[in-house]
Amino acid sequence: IAKEMDQCRYAFFEDQMLDINRRRLKLETALRRDISNNALRIAYQPLIDFTSSSIIGVEALCRWECSEFGIISPEEFIPIAEDMGMIDELGSWVMNQAMKDFADWSALLKSPAYLSINASPQQFRADSFSDYLNHARLQFNVSPEHIQIEITESVLLDHAPATTRQIRELRQAGIRIAIDDFGTGYSSLSYLKRFPISALKIDKSFVQHAANDPTDLAIIRAIMAIAIQMDVSVIAEGVETQAELDLLIREAVHCGQGFFYSEPLYKEELVEFIRGFEQH
Ligand code: C2E
Ligand code: MG
Ligand code: MG
Ligand code: MG
């Protein structure tokens, strides 16, 4: 009986693997099609200055509603696009669309805000990232100080000359560079010396556990110490509650984003949000 059970379990496992592979293949095909058809969308999450309660920027977050599988998280489809060699195409589309949308919401703000765009390591390996960016910027008339590029630590650990060169070029042009999910990557901080970084984004996992976990609180304090010493700004991710906001303000974190203020919004909703927010 044990052997039969084993066989049965194995068959079940095999079926599951087949299902996973089938889903993956179908997703790949659908994603390729929808990227080509410009069927993806962008949601924008406001970045807020806690003390003045003003919008300092918005982060562009790619959205995909697949006709077969429904809403797919970027946590799932961005890696697929990377694996399929489609991240450049996806990334350029996001960049163009977000710059095109920029004028529609930024004009409503009392003080200037920036557009923050996520970029994958692979986009930097191609030599053309900064060219693409500048091209899109000029086309839609967005000045460099209104752009921030979010990269993960893995980009900075990638010693490819193209990566280093392009990051320096972007900074020289006046574009901000933020390190996304700061603290969750590799532990070597030496890259901070080599790259002119503008901001560190505290990963939401630290924000959400800081009240109960002394280690997470210690990490937030350590990030603040680095930021103050290096004169870079800090943006907290995943601020969901008043208690989290209070804790961050106590720790001298002045900017952030999260469901407490707003979830990521499509452009029309963002426009409504700005109208309401800037009144108060
Ligand atoms: P990220 O850049 O760290 O983006 C922040 C994520 O936190 C977003 O998830 C956002 O919706 C979510 N978030 C914001 N506020 C809260 C909150 O209060 N609570 C919680 N629990 N979550 C919150 P999303 O939109 O699912 O994106 C996931 C990741 O996918 C992003 O993480 C980014 O790494 C990647 N991504 C999204 N769009 C793009 C893109 O256009 N290009 C590239 N290369 N990556 C992208
Ligand atoms: Mg980001
Ligand atoms: Mg992040
Ligand atoms: Mg993240």
Coordinates of C-alpha atoms and ligand atoms in Angstrom, one line a residue:
I1 CA 0.0 0.0 0.0
A2 CA 2.8 2.4 0.9
K3 CA 4.3 2.0 -2.6
E4 CA 0.9 2.7 -4.2
M5 CA 0.5 5.7 -2.0
D6 CA 3.9 6.9 -3.1
Q7 CA 3.0 6.4 -6.8
C8 CA -0.2 8.2 -6.3
R9 CA 1.5 11.1 -4.6
Y10 CA 4.1 11.2 -7.3
A11 CA 1.4 11.3 -10.0
F12 CA -0.3 14.1 -8.1
F13 CA 2.9 16.0 -8.0
E14 CA 3.5 15.4 -11.7
D15 CA 0.0 16.7 -12.5
Q16 CA 0.6 19.8 -10.4
M17 CA 3.9 20.4 -12.2
L18 CA 2.2 20.0 -15.6
D19 CA -0.5 22.6 -14.5
I20 CA 2.2 25.0 -13.4
N21 CA 4.1 24.7 -16.7
R22 CA 0.9 25.0 -18.7
R23 CA -0.1 28.1 -16.9
R24 CA 3.4 29.6 -17.3
L25 CA 3.3 28.9 -21.1
K26 CA -0.1 30.4 -21.5
L27 CA 1.0 33.4 -19.5
E28 CA 4.1 33.9 -21.6
T29 CA 2.0 33.8 -24.8
A30 CA -0.6 36.2 -23.4
L31 CA 2.0 38.6 -22.0
R32 CA 3.9 38.7 -25.3
R33 CA 0.6 39.5 -27.1
D34 CA -0.5 42.1 -24.6
I35 CA 2.8 43.9 -24.5
S36 CA 2.8 44.2 -28.3
N37 CA -0.8 45.4 -28.3
N38 CA -0.2 48.0 -25.6
A39 CA -2.8 46.3 -23.4
L40 CA -1.0 46.9 -20.1
R41 CA -1.8 49.8 -17.9
I42 CA 0.0 51.9 -15.3
A43 CA -1.2 52.7 -11.8
Y44 CA 0.3 55.6 -9.9
Q45 CA 0.9 55.7 -6.2
P46 CA 1.4 59.1 -4.6
L47 CA 4.5 59.7 -2.6
I48 CA 3.7 61.9 0.4
D49 CA 5.7 64.3 2.5
F50 CA 4.3 63.5 6.0
T51 CA 5.0 66.8 7.6
S52 CA 3.6 69.1 4.9
S53 CA 1.0 66.6 3.7
S54 CA 1.9 67.3 0.1
I55 CA 2.5 65.1 -2.9
I56 CA 6.2 65.0 -3.7
G57 CA 5.9 62.4 -6.5
V58 CA 4.2 59.4 -7.8
E59 CA 5.5 55.9 -8.5
A60 CA 4.5 54.2 -11.8
L61 CA 3.4 50.6 -11.3
C62 CA 2.7 48.4 -14.2
R63 CA -0.7 46.6 -14.2
W64 CA -1.8 43.6 -16.3
E65 CA -5.2 42.2 -16.7
C66 CA -4.9 39.0 -18.7
S67 CA -8.0 37.9 -20.6
E68 CA -7.5 34.3 -19.5
F69 CA -6.2 34.5 -16.0
G70 CA -7.5 37.8 -14.8
I71 CA -5.3 40.3 -12.8
I72 CA -1.7 39.1 -12.6
S73 CA 0.6 40.7 -10.1
P74 CA 3.8 42.4 -11.3
E75 CA 5.6 40.2 -8.8
E76 CA 4.6 37.4 -11.2
F77 CA 4.7 39.0 -14.7
I78 CA 7.8 41.2 -14.4
P79 CA 10.1 38.1 -13.9
I80 CA 8.3 36.4 -16.8
A81 CA 9.0 39.4 -19.0
E82 CA 12.6 39.4 -17.8
D83 CA 13.0 35.7 -18.6
M84 CA 11.5 36.1 -22.0
G85 CA 13.7 39.0 -22.9
M86 CA 10.7 41.3 -23.1
I87 CA 11.5 43.6 -20.2
D88 CA 13.1 46.2 -22.5
E89 CA 10.0 46.5 -24.5
L90 CA 7.8 46.5 -21.4
G91 CA 10.0 49.0 -19.7
S92 CA 10.1 51.4 -22.7
W93 CA 6.4 51.2 -22.9
V94 CA 6.0 52.2 -19.2
M95 CA 8.5 55.0 -19.6
N96 CA 6.7 56.5 -22.6
Q97 CA 3.2 56.1 -21.3
A98 CA 4.2 57.5 -17.8
M99 CA 5.9 60.5 -19.4
K100 CA 2.9 61.1 -21.6
D101 CA 0.6 61.1 -18.6
F102 CA 2.9 63.3 -16.5
A103 CA 1.5 66.7 -17.7
D104 CA -2.1 65.6 -17.0
W105 CA -1.6 65.2 -13.2
S106 CA 1.5 67.2 -12.4
A107 CA -0.1 70.5 -13.6
L108 CA -2.7 70.1 -10.8
L109 CA -0.1 70.2 -8.0
K110 CA 0.9 73.4 -6.2
S111 CA 4.5 72.4 -6.0
P112 CA 6.5 70.3 -8.5
A113 CA 6.6 66.6 -8.1
Y114 CA 8.5 63.8 -9.8
L115 CA 7.6 60.7 -11.6
S116 CA 9.3 57.6 -10.2
I117 CA 9.8 54.6 -12.6
N118 CA 11.0 51.1 -11.7
A119 CA 13.8 49.6 -13.8
S120 CA 15.0 46.0 -14.0
P121 CA 18.7 45.1 -13.9
Q122 CA 18.5 43.8 -17.5
Q123 CA 17.3 47.2 -18.8
F124 CA 20.7 48.6 -17.7
R125 CA 22.7 45.9 -19.3
A126 CA 21.4 47.0 -22.7
D127 CA 23.5 50.1 -23.4
S128 CA 20.5 52.1 -24.5
F129 CA 18.5 52.7 -21.3
S130 CA 19.6 56.3 -20.7
D131 CA 19.2 57.1 -24.4
Y132 CA 15.6 55.7 -24.3
L133 CA 14.9 57.6 -21.2
N134 CA 16.1 60.9 -22.6
H135 CA 14.3 60.3 -25.9
A136 CA 11.0 59.8 -24.0
R137 CA 11.7 62.8 -21.8
L138 CA 12.3 65.1 -24.7
Q139 CA 9.3 63.9 -26.6
F140 CA 6.9 64.6 -23.7
N141 CA 8.8 67.6 -22.4
V142 CA 9.6 66.3 -18.9
S143 CA 12.7 67.8 -17.3
P144 CA 15.3 65.6 -15.7
E145 CA 14.6 66.8 -12.1
H146 CA 11.0 65.5 -12.5
I147 CA 12.2 61.9 -13.0
Q148 CA 13.4 59.3 -10.5
I149 CA 14.5 55.8 -11.5
E150 CA 14.1 53.1 -8.9
I151 CA 16.6 50.3 -9.0
T152 CA 17.3 47.4 -6.7
E153 CA 20.6 46.7 -5.0
S154 CA 21.2 44.0 -7.6
V155 CA 21.6 46.6 -10.3
L156 CA 24.5 48.2 -8.4
L157 CA 26.1 44.9 -7.7
D158 CA 26.1 44.2 -11.3
H159 CA 29.6 45.3 -12.3
A160 CA 28.7 45.7 -16.0
P161 CA 30.4 48.8 -17.3
A162 CA 27.2 49.7 -19.2
T163 CA 25.3 49.8 -15.9
T164 CA 27.8 52.0 -14.1
R165 CA 28.1 54.4 -17.0
Q166 CA 24.4 54.8 -17.4
I167 CA 23.7 55.4 -13.8
R168 CA 26.4 58.1 -13.7
E169 CA 24.9 59.6 -16.9
L170 CA 21.5 59.8 -15.4
R171 CA 22.7 61.5 -12.2
Q172 CA 24.8 63.9 -14.2
A173 CA 21.7 64.8 -16.2
G174 CA 19.9 65.6 -12.9
I175 CA 17.7 62.5 -12.7
R176 CA 17.2 61.0 -9.3
I177 CA 18.2 57.4 -8.5
A178 CA 16.4 55.6 -5.7
I179 CA 17.3 52.3 -4.3
D180 CA 14.2 50.2 -4.0
D181 CA 13.5 47.7 -1.3
F182 CA 16.5 48.9 0.5
G183 CA 17.8 46.5 3.1
T184 CA 16.4 43.4 1.6
G185 CA 19.2 42.7 -0.9
Y186 CA 22.8 41.8 -0.4
S187 CA 24.5 43.2 2.6
S188 CA 27.5 44.9 1.0
L189 CA 26.9 48.6 1.2
S190 CA 30.1 49.5 -0.5
Y191 CA 28.2 50.3 -3.7
L192 CA 26.8 53.4 -1.9
K193 CA 30.3 54.8 -2.2
R194 CA 30.6 54.3 -5.9
F195 CA 27.2 55.5 -7.0
P196 CA 25.6 58.9 -6.6
I197 CA 22.3 57.8 -5.0
S198 CA 19.5 60.3 -4.3
A199 CA 17.2 58.2 -2.1
L200 CA 16.7 55.0 -0.2
K201 CA 13.3 53.3 -0.2
I202 CA 12.7 51.4 3.1
D203 CA 11.1 48.1 2.2
K204 CA 7.6 47.7 3.4
S205 CA 8.5 44.6 5.4
F206 CA 10.5 46.7 7.8
V207 CA 7.7 49.3 8.1
Q208 CA 5.1 46.7 8.8
H209 CA 6.9 44.9 11.5
A210 CA 8.8 47.8 13.2
A211 CA 6.1 48.2 15.9
N212 CA 6.5 44.7 17.1
D213 CA 9.9 43.6 16.1
P214 CA 12.9 45.4 17.6
T215 CA 15.1 44.1 14.8
D216 CA 13.0 45.8 12.1
L217 CA 13.0 49.0 14.1
A218 CA 16.8 48.8 14.4
I219 CA 17.0 48.4 10.7
I220 CA 14.9 51.5 10.1
R221 CA 17.2 53.4 12.4
A222 CA 20.3 52.1 10.7
I223 CA 18.9 53.1 7.3
M224 CA 18.2 56.6 8.7
A225 CA 21.7 56.9 10.1
I226 CA 23.2 56.0 6.7
A227 CA 20.9 58.4 4.9
I228 CA 21.7 61.3 7.2
Q229 CA 25.5 60.7 6.9
M230 CA 25.3 60.4 3.1
D231 CA 22.8 63.2 2.7
V232 CA 20.3 61.1 0.7
S233 CA 16.5 61.2 1.2
V234 CA 14.4 58.3 2.5
I235 CA 11.0 57.1 1.4
A236 CA 9.1 54.6 3.4
E237 CA 7.1 51.9 1.5
G238 CA 3.9 50.2 2.6
V239 CA 2.6 52.7 5.2
E240 CA -0.8 51.3 6.0
T241 CA -1.8 52.6 9.4
Q242 CA -1.7 55.8 11.5
A243 CA 0.4 53.9 14.0
E244 CA 3.0 53.1 11.3
L245 CA 3.0 56.7 10.2
D246 CA 3.5 57.9 13.8
L247 CA 6.4 55.5 14.2
L248 CA 8.0 56.7 11.0
I249 CA 7.7 60.3 12.0
R250 CA 9.2 59.5 15.4
E251 CA 12.2 58.0 13.6
A252 CA 12.5 61.1 11.4
V253 CA 11.3 59.5 8.2
H254 CA 9.5 62.3 6.5
C255 CA 8.3 60.8 3.2
G256 CA 6.5 57.6 2.1
Q257 CA 3.8 55.9 0.3
G258 CA 1.2 53.3 1.2
F259 CA -2.4 52.4 1.5
F260 CA -2.8 54.8 4.4
Y261 CA -2.7 57.6 1.9
S262 CA -3.6 55.9 -1.3
E263 CA -3.3 52.7 -3.2
P264 CA -1.9 52.9 -6.7
L265 CA -4.4 54.7 -8.9
Y266 CA -5.1 54.8 -12.6
K267 CA -4.5 58.3 -14.1
E268 CA -8.2 59.5 -13.9
E269 CA -8.4 58.3 -10.3
L270 CA -5.0 60.0 -9.5
V271 CA -6.3 63.3 -10.9
E272 CA -9.4 63.0 -8.6
F273 CA -7.1 62.1 -5.6
I274 CA -4.9 65.1 -6.2
R275 CA -7.9 67.4 -6.5
G276 CA -9.2 66.2 -3.1
F277 CA -5.8 66.0 -1.4
E278 CA -4.5 69.4 -2.3
Q279 CA -7.6 71.0 -1.0
H280 CA -6.8 70.0 2.6
Ligands
C2E1 P1 8.0 48.1 -5.7 O1 8.7 48.9 -6.7 O2 8.7 47.9 -4.4 O3 6.6 48.7 -5.5 C1 5.9 48.8 -4.3 C2 4.8 47.7 -4.2 O4 4.2 47.9 -2.9 C3 3.7 47.8 -5.2 O5 3.3 46.5 -5.5 C4 2.6 48.6 -4.5 O6 1.3 48.3 -5.0 C5 2.8 47.9 -3.1 N1 2.2 48.8 -2.0 C6 2.1 50.1 -2.0 N2 1.6 50.5 -0.8 C7 1.4 49.4 -0.1 C8 0.9 49.2 1.2 O7 0.5 50.1 2.0 N3 0.8 47.9 1.6 C9 1.2 46.8 0.8 N4 1.1 45.6 1.3 N5 1.7 47.0 -0.4 C10 1.8 48.3 -0.8 P2 3.0 46.1 -7.0 O8 2.3 47.2 -7.7 O9 2.3 44.8 -6.9 O10 4.4 45.9 -7.7 C11 5.3 44.9 -7.2 C12 6.7 45.0 -7.8 O11 6.7 44.8 -9.2 C13 7.2 46.4 -7.6 O12 7.7 46.6 -6.3 C14 8.3 46.5 -8.6 O13 9.5 45.8 -8.2 C15 7.7 45.6 -9.7 N6 7.2 46.5 -10.8 C16 6.0 47.1 -10.9 N7 5.9 47.8 -12.0 C17 7.1 47.7 -12.7 C18 7.6 48.2 -13.9 O14 7.0 49.0 -14.6 N8 8.9 47.8 -14.2 C19 9.7 47.0 -13.4 N9 10.9 46.7 -13.8 N10 9.2 46.5 -12.2 C20 7.9 46.9 -11.9
MG2 MG 9.5 50.7 -6.7
MG3 MG 9.9 48.8 -3.3
MG4 MG 9.0 46.0 -3.1

